[in-house]
PDB file of C-alpha atoms in Angstrom:
ATOM      1  CA  ILE A   1     -33.166  32.401 -61.603  1.00  0.00           C
ATOM      2  CA  VAL A   2     -29.966  32.374 -63.528  1.00  0.00           C
ATOM      3  CA  LEU A   3     -31.821  31.345 -66.842  1.00  0.00           C
ATOM      4  CA  VAL A   4     -34.153  34.689 -66.243  1.00  0.00           C
ATOM      5  CA  ALA A   5     -31.158  36.930 -65.277  1.00  0.00           C
ATOM      6  CA  ILE A   6     -29.337  36.164 -68.452  1.00  0.00           C
ATOM      7  CA  PRO A   7     -31.771  37.909 -70.866  1.00  0.00           C
ATOM      8  CA  ILE A   8     -32.594  40.736 -68.379  1.00  0.00           C
ATOM      9  CA  ALA A   9     -28.812  41.424 -68.038  1.00  0.00           C
ATOM     10  CA  TYR A  10     -28.276  41.369 -71.855  1.00  0.00           C
ATOM     11  CA  LEU A  11     -31.242  43.727 -72.225  1.00  0.00           C
ATOM     12  CA  ALA A  12     -29.419  45.941 -69.741  1.00  0.00           C
ATOM     13  CA  THR A  13     -26.529  46.130 -71.564  1.00  0.00           C
ATOM     14  CA  SER A  14     -28.424  47.165 -74.759  1.00  0.00           C
ATOM     15  CA  LEU A  15     -29.882  49.975 -72.685  1.00  0.00           C
ATOM     16  CA  LEU A  16     -26.461  50.922 -71.637  1.00  0.00           C
ATOM     17  CA  ASN A  17     -25.301  51.018 -74.950  1.00  0.00           C
ATOM     18  CA  ARG A  18     -28.283  53.462 -75.972  1.00  0.00           C
ATOM     19  CA  LEU A  19     -27.322  55.672 -73.086  1.00  0.00           C
ATOM     20  CA  LEU A  20     -23.583  55.657 -74.200  1.00  0.00           C
ATOM     21  CA  VAL A  21     -24.275  56.623 -77.759  1.00  0.00           C
ATOM     22  CA  PRO A  22     -25.298  60.323 -77.254  1.00  0.00           C
ATOM     23  CA  LEU A  23     -22.468  60.655 -74.705  1.00  0.00           C
ATOM     24  CA  ALA A  24     -19.821  59.064 -77.237  1.00  0.00           C
ATOM     25  CA  ARG A  25     -21.026  61.137 -80.307  1.00  0.00           C
ATOM     26  CA  PRO A  26     -19.237  64.523 -79.441  1.00  0.00           C
ATOM     27  CA  LEU A  27     -15.947  62.450 -78.373  1.00  0.00           C
ATOM     28  CA  TRP A  28     -16.200  60.550 -81.811  1.00  0.00           C
ATOM     29  CA  ARG A  29     -16.609  63.824 -83.718  1.00  0.00           C
ATOM     30  CA  ARG A  30     -13.697  65.506 -81.932  1.00  0.00           C
ATOM     31  CA  LEU A  31     -11.434  62.690 -82.171  1.00  0.00           C
ATOM     32  CA  LEU A  32     -11.778  61.491 -85.710  1.00  0.00           C
ATOM     33  CA  GLY A  33     -13.525  64.665 -87.267  1.00  0.00           C
ATOM     34  CA  ASP A  34     -16.220  62.708 -88.904  1.00  0.00           C
ATOM     35  CA  GLY A  35     -18.980  64.755 -88.645  1.00  0.00           C
ATOM     36  CA  GLY A  36     -21.290  63.137 -91.374  1.00  0.00           C
ATOM     37  CA  ARG A  37     -20.925  59.714 -89.945  1.00  0.00           C
ATOM     38  CA  GLN A  38     -23.413  58.760 -87.137  1.00  0.00           C
ATOM     39  CA  ILE A  39     -22.172  56.459 -84.463  1.00  0.00           C
ATOM     40  CA  ARG A  40     -24.858  53.871 -83.751  1.00  0.00           C
ATOM     41  CA  THR A  41     -23.191  51.653 -81.133  1.00  0.00           C
ATOM     42  CA  VAL A  42     -20.575  51.920 -78.374  1.00  0.00           C
ATOM     43  CA  LEU A  43     -20.692  48.579 -77.123  1.00  0.00           C
ATOM     44  CA  PRO A  44     -20.605  46.030 -79.856  1.00  0.00           C
ATOM     45  CA  VAL A  45     -22.434  42.685 -79.381  1.00  0.00           C
ATOM     46  CA  PRO A  46     -19.217  40.827 -78.309  1.00  0.00           C
ATOM     47  CA  ALA A  47     -18.431  43.487 -75.790  1.00  0.00           C
ATOM     48  CA  ARG A  48     -21.915  43.136 -74.278  1.00  0.00           C
ATOM     49  CA  LEU A  49     -21.557  39.457 -74.103  1.00  0.00           C
ATOM     50  CA  LEU A  50     -18.049  39.909 -72.365  1.00  0.00           C
ATOM     51  CA  LEU A  51     -19.836  42.030 -69.782  1.00  0.00           C
ATOM     52  CA  LEU A  52     -22.500  39.729 -69.279  1.00  0.00           C
ATOM     53  CA  SER A  53     -19.879  36.841 -68.909  1.00  0.00           C
ATOM     54  CA  LEU A  54     -17.937  39.088 -66.205  1.00  0.00           C
ATOM     55  CA  LEU A  55     -21.322  39.671 -64.626  1.00  0.00           C
ATOM     56  CA  GLY A  56     -21.920  35.839 -64.575  1.00  0.00           C
ATOM     57  CA  ARG A  57     -18.367  35.343 -63.043  1.00  0.00           C
ATOM     58  CA  TRP A  58     -19.141  37.803 -60.268  1.00  0.00           C
ATOM     59  CA  LEU A  59     -22.553  36.332 -59.601  1.00  0.00           C
ATOM     60  CA  LEU A  60     -21.040  32.933 -59.260  1.00  0.00           C
ATOM     61  CA  SER A  61     -18.720  34.133 -56.527  1.00  0.00           C
ATOM     62  CA  SER A  62     -21.280  35.855 -54.676  1.00  0.00           C
ATOM     63  CA  LEU A  63     -24.155  33.206 -54.656  1.00  0.00           C
ATOM     64  CA  SER A  64     -24.106  29.875 -52.725  1.00  0.00           C
ATOM     65  CA  LEU A  65     -24.592  27.131 -55.215  1.00  0.00           C
ATOM     66  CA  SER A  66     -23.875  23.529 -55.227  1.00  0.00           C
ATOM     67  CA  LEU A  67     -20.411  22.421 -56.686  1.00  0.00           C
ATOM     68  CA  LEU A  68     -21.819  20.776 -59.714  1.00  0.00           C
ATOM     69  CA  VAL A  69     -23.799  23.922 -60.759  1.00  0.00           C
ATOM     70  CA  ARG A  70     -20.940  26.213 -59.921  1.00  0.00           C
ATOM     71  CA  GLN A  71     -18.638  24.373 -62.234  1.00  0.00           C
ATOM     72  CA  PHE A  72     -21.122  24.157 -65.042  1.00  0.00           C
ATOM     73  CA  TRP A  73     -21.692  27.791 -65.052  1.00  0.00           C
ATOM     74  CA  SER A  74     -17.906  28.471 -64.408  1.00  0.00           C
ATOM     75  CA  ASN A  75     -17.308  26.505 -67.731  1.00  0.00           C
ATOM     76  CA  VAL A  76     -20.268  28.276 -69.474  1.00  0.00           C
ATOM     77  CA  ALA A  77     -18.813  31.840 -68.356  1.00  0.00           C
ATOM     78  CA  SER A  78     -15.183  30.540 -69.476  1.00  0.00           C
ATOM     79  CA  MET A  79     -16.437  29.462 -72.860  1.00  0.00           C
ATOM     80  CA  VAL A  80     -18.362  32.699 -73.519  1.00  0.00           C
ATOM     81  CA  THR A  81     -15.451  34.766 -72.387  1.00  0.00           C
ATOM     82  CA  ILE A  82     -12.981  33.019 -74.684  1.00  0.00           C
ATOM     83  CA  VAL A  83     -15.470  33.223 -77.708  1.00  0.00           C
ATOM     84  CA  THR A  84     -16.366  36.940 -77.050  1.00  0.00           C
ATOM     85  CA  VAL A  85     -12.820  37.890 -76.816  1.00  0.00           C
ATOM     86  CA  VAL A  86     -11.873  36.290 -80.058  1.00  0.00           C
ATOM     87  CA  TRP A  87     -14.982  37.772 -81.671  1.00  0.00           C
ATOM     88  CA  LEU A  88     -14.171  41.333 -80.261  1.00  0.00           C
ATOM     89  CA  LEU A  89     -10.528  40.902 -81.687  1.00  0.00           C
ATOM     90  CA  ILE A  90     -11.896  39.852 -85.165  1.00  0.00           C
ATOM     91  CA  VAL A  91     -14.458  43.062 -84.953  1.00  0.00           C
ATOM     92  CA  ILE A  92     -11.456  45.233 -83.882  1.00  0.00           C
ATOM     93  CA  ALA A  93      -9.177  43.741 -86.983  1.00  0.00           C
ATOM     94  CA  GLY A  94     -12.307  44.731 -89.127  1.00  0.00           C
ATOM     95  CA  LYS A  95     -12.299  48.389 -87.918  1.00  0.00           C
ATOM     96  CA  VAL A  96      -8.466  48.518 -88.272  1.00  0.00           C
ATOM     97  CA  GLU A  97      -8.864  47.213 -91.958  1.00  0.00           C
ATOM     98  CA  GLN A  98     -11.526  50.147 -92.789  1.00  0.00           C
ATOM     99  CA  TYR A  99      -9.356  52.633 -91.128  1.00  0.00           C
ATOM    100  CA  VAL A 100      -6.363  51.550 -93.084  1.00  0.00           C
ATOM    101  CA  GLN A 101      -8.361  51.308 -96.362  1.00  0.00           C
ATOM    102  CA  ARG A 102      -9.298  54.938 -95.872  1.00  0.00           C
ATOM    103  CA  ARG A 103      -5.557  55.903 -95.740  1.00  0.00           C
ATOM    104  CA  ILE A 104      -4.540  54.129 -98.930  1.00  0.00           C
ATOM    105  CA  PRO A 105      -3.781  56.462-101.611  1.00  0.00           C
ATOM    106  CA  SER A 106      -5.817  55.873-104.671  1.00  0.00           C
ATOM    107  CA  ALA A 107      -2.879  54.973-107.016  1.00  0.00           C
ATOM    108  CA  ASN A 108      -2.435  51.645-105.638  1.00  0.00           C
ATOM    109  CA  ALA A 109      -5.658  51.138-103.980  1.00  0.00           C
ATOM    110  CA  ALA A 110      -6.715  47.672-105.850  1.00  0.00           C
ATOM    111  CA  ALA A 111      -3.672  45.849-105.068  1.00  0.00           C
ATOM    112  CA  ALA A 112      -3.087  47.319-101.637  1.00  0.00           C
ATOM    113  CA  GLN A 113      -6.592  46.344-100.634  1.00  0.00           C
ATOM    114  CA  SER A 114      -6.342  42.963-101.815  1.00  0.00           C
ATOM    115  CA  LEU A 115      -3.305  42.501 -99.759  1.00  0.00           C
ATOM    116  CA  LEU A 116      -4.924  44.259 -96.694  1.00  0.00           C
ATOM    117  CA  ARG A 117      -7.850  41.788 -96.892  1.00  0.00           C
ATOM    118  CA  LEU A 118      -5.434  38.968 -97.158  1.00  0.00           C
ATOM    119  CA  SER A 119      -3.362  40.035 -94.043  1.00  0.00           C
ATOM    120  CA  ARG A 120      -6.877  40.658 -92.219  1.00  0.00           C
ATOM    121  CA  ARG A 121      -8.010  37.117 -92.831  1.00  0.00           C
ATOM    122  CA  ALA A 122      -4.642  35.886 -91.821  1.00  0.00           C
ATOM    123  CA  VAL A 123      -4.792  37.590 -88.406  1.00  0.00           C
ATOM    124  CA  GLU A 124      -8.542  36.521 -88.015  1.00  0.00           C
ATOM    125  CA  LEU A 125      -7.293  32.764 -88.632  1.00  0.00           C
ATOM    126  CA  LEU A 126      -4.583  33.310 -85.782  1.00  0.00           C
ATOM    127  CA  PHE A 127      -7.168  34.775 -83.470  1.00  0.00           C
ATOM    128  CA  VAL A 128      -9.543  31.885 -84.009  1.00  0.00           C
ATOM    129  CA  PHE A 129      -6.571  29.584 -83.502  1.00  0.00           C
ATOM    130  CA  GLY A 130      -5.446  31.015 -80.391  1.00  0.00           C
ATOM    131  CA  GLY A 131      -9.010  30.993 -79.241  1.00  0.00           C
ATOM    132  CA  LEU A 132      -9.122  27.230 -79.997  1.00  0.00           C
ATOM    133  CA  LEU A 133      -5.983  26.641 -78.028  1.00  0.00           C
ATOM    134  CA  ALA A 134      -7.267  28.637 -75.177  1.00  0.00           C
ATOM    135  CA  MET A 135     -10.620  26.324 -75.133  1.00  0.00           C
ATOM    136  CA  LEU A 136      -8.471  23.275 -75.126  1.00  0.00           C
ATOM    137  CA  ARG A 137      -6.140  24.544 -72.334  1.00  0.00           C
ATOM    138  CA  HIS A 138      -9.343  25.417 -70.444  1.00  0.00           C
ATOM    139  CA  PHE A 139     -10.484  21.802 -70.656  1.00  0.00           C
ATOM    140  CA  GLY A 140      -7.363  20.372 -69.699  1.00  0.00           C
ATOM    141  CA  VAL A 141      -6.165  19.225 -73.039  1.00  0.00           C
ATOM    142  CA  ASP A 142      -2.472  20.088 -73.706  1.00  0.00           C
ATOM    143  CA  PRO A 143      -1.915  21.196 -77.366  1.00  0.00           C
ATOM    144  CA  THR A 144       1.828  21.398 -77.306  1.00  0.00           C
ATOM    145  CA  PRO A 145       2.473  18.126 -78.997  1.00  0.00           C
ATOM    146  CA  ALA A 146      -0.105  19.062 -81.825  1.00  0.00           C
ATOM    147  CA  LEU A 147       1.777  22.431 -82.108  1.00  0.00           C
ATOM    148  CA  ALA A 148       5.168  20.843 -82.466  1.00  0.00           C
ATOM    149  CA  GLY A 149       3.822  18.665 -85.124  1.00  0.00           C
ATOM    150  CA  LEU A 150       2.249  21.563 -86.982  1.00  0.00           C
ATOM    151  CA  GLY A 151       5.533  23.469 -86.643  1.00  0.00           C
ATOM    152  CA  VAL A 152       7.583  20.657 -88.280  1.00  0.00           C
ATOM    153  CA  GLY A 153       5.025  20.089 -90.930  1.00  0.00           C
ATOM    154  CA  GLY A 154       5.091  23.914 -91.697  1.00  0.00           C
ATOM    155  CA  ILE A 155       8.790  23.843 -92.099  1.00  0.00           C
ATOM    156  CA  ALA A 156       8.325  21.123 -94.640  1.00  0.00           C
ATOM    157  CA  VAL A 157       5.563  22.826 -96.360  1.00  0.00           C
ATOM    158  CA  ALA A 158       7.810  26.329 -96.528  1.00  0.00           C
ATOM    159  CA  LEU A 159      10.491  24.450 -97.991  1.00  0.00           C
ATOM    160  CA  ALA A 160       8.675  22.596-100.583  1.00  0.00           C
ATOM    161  CA  ALA A 161       6.964  25.813-101.599  1.00  0.00           C
ATOM    162  CA  GLN A 162       9.995  28.101-101.157  1.00  0.00           C
ATOM    163  CA  LYS A 163       9.814  29.719-104.815  1.00  0.00           C
ATOM    164  CA  THR A 164       6.053  30.277-104.404  1.00  0.00           C
ATOM    165  CA  LEU A 165       6.469  32.191-100.867  1.00  0.00           C
ATOM    166  CA  GLU A 166       9.313  34.099-102.490  1.00  0.00           C
ATOM    167  CA  ASN A 167       7.075  35.401-105.244  1.00  0.00           C
ATOM    168  CA  VAL A 168       4.260  36.367-102.931  1.00  0.00           C
ATOM    169  CA  ILE A 169       6.472  38.061-100.570  1.00  0.00           C
ATOM    170  CA  ALA A 170       8.226  39.761-103.610  1.00  0.00           C
ATOM    171  CA  GLY A 171       4.725  40.855-104.827  1.00  0.00           C
ATOM    172  CA  ALA A 172       3.721  42.112-101.221  1.00  0.00           C
ATOM    173  CA  SER A 173       6.844  44.325-101.126  1.00  0.00           C
ATOM    174  CA  LEU A 174       6.370  45.706-104.798  1.00  0.00           C
ATOM    175  CA  ILE A 175       2.785  46.732-103.725  1.00  0.00           C
ATOM    176  CA  PHE A 176       3.963  48.491-100.729  1.00  0.00           C
TER     177      PHE A 176
END
């Protein structure tokens, strides 16, 4: 039953997206003033998977299942939730980058865009790293000792590359 319900629920989220697009177009034009650009999706794929995961959690609490099956599907729902939240944050970071790129003056466009791309990738790496930490924490692995080791190693690398980091930060400040 569950294996049949998952694709049907995902199809329902696709249909919900198709229903929401005509409702969101006037709001999109009013808020952003983009009359020429067409909105094609209101619910991106990670948002649909997040809705599916929340629906699965609700079904797990309402159905009477054996403990083993309940634990398995609860772990699957938790993993899907963590992955989709990270994926959604990455999609949002991409949209923010596109918005900021449109606002960059054309005088410094190339340098600012490369710096913007670098900072977006750094933020995406932080999101993925946070997702991995959440996944480890969910399965009972304590990542605190590894983080402490990375902190000490990071200090050593920062001290070794002090002049290089100084030049990178100075270049970024000149661009801005």
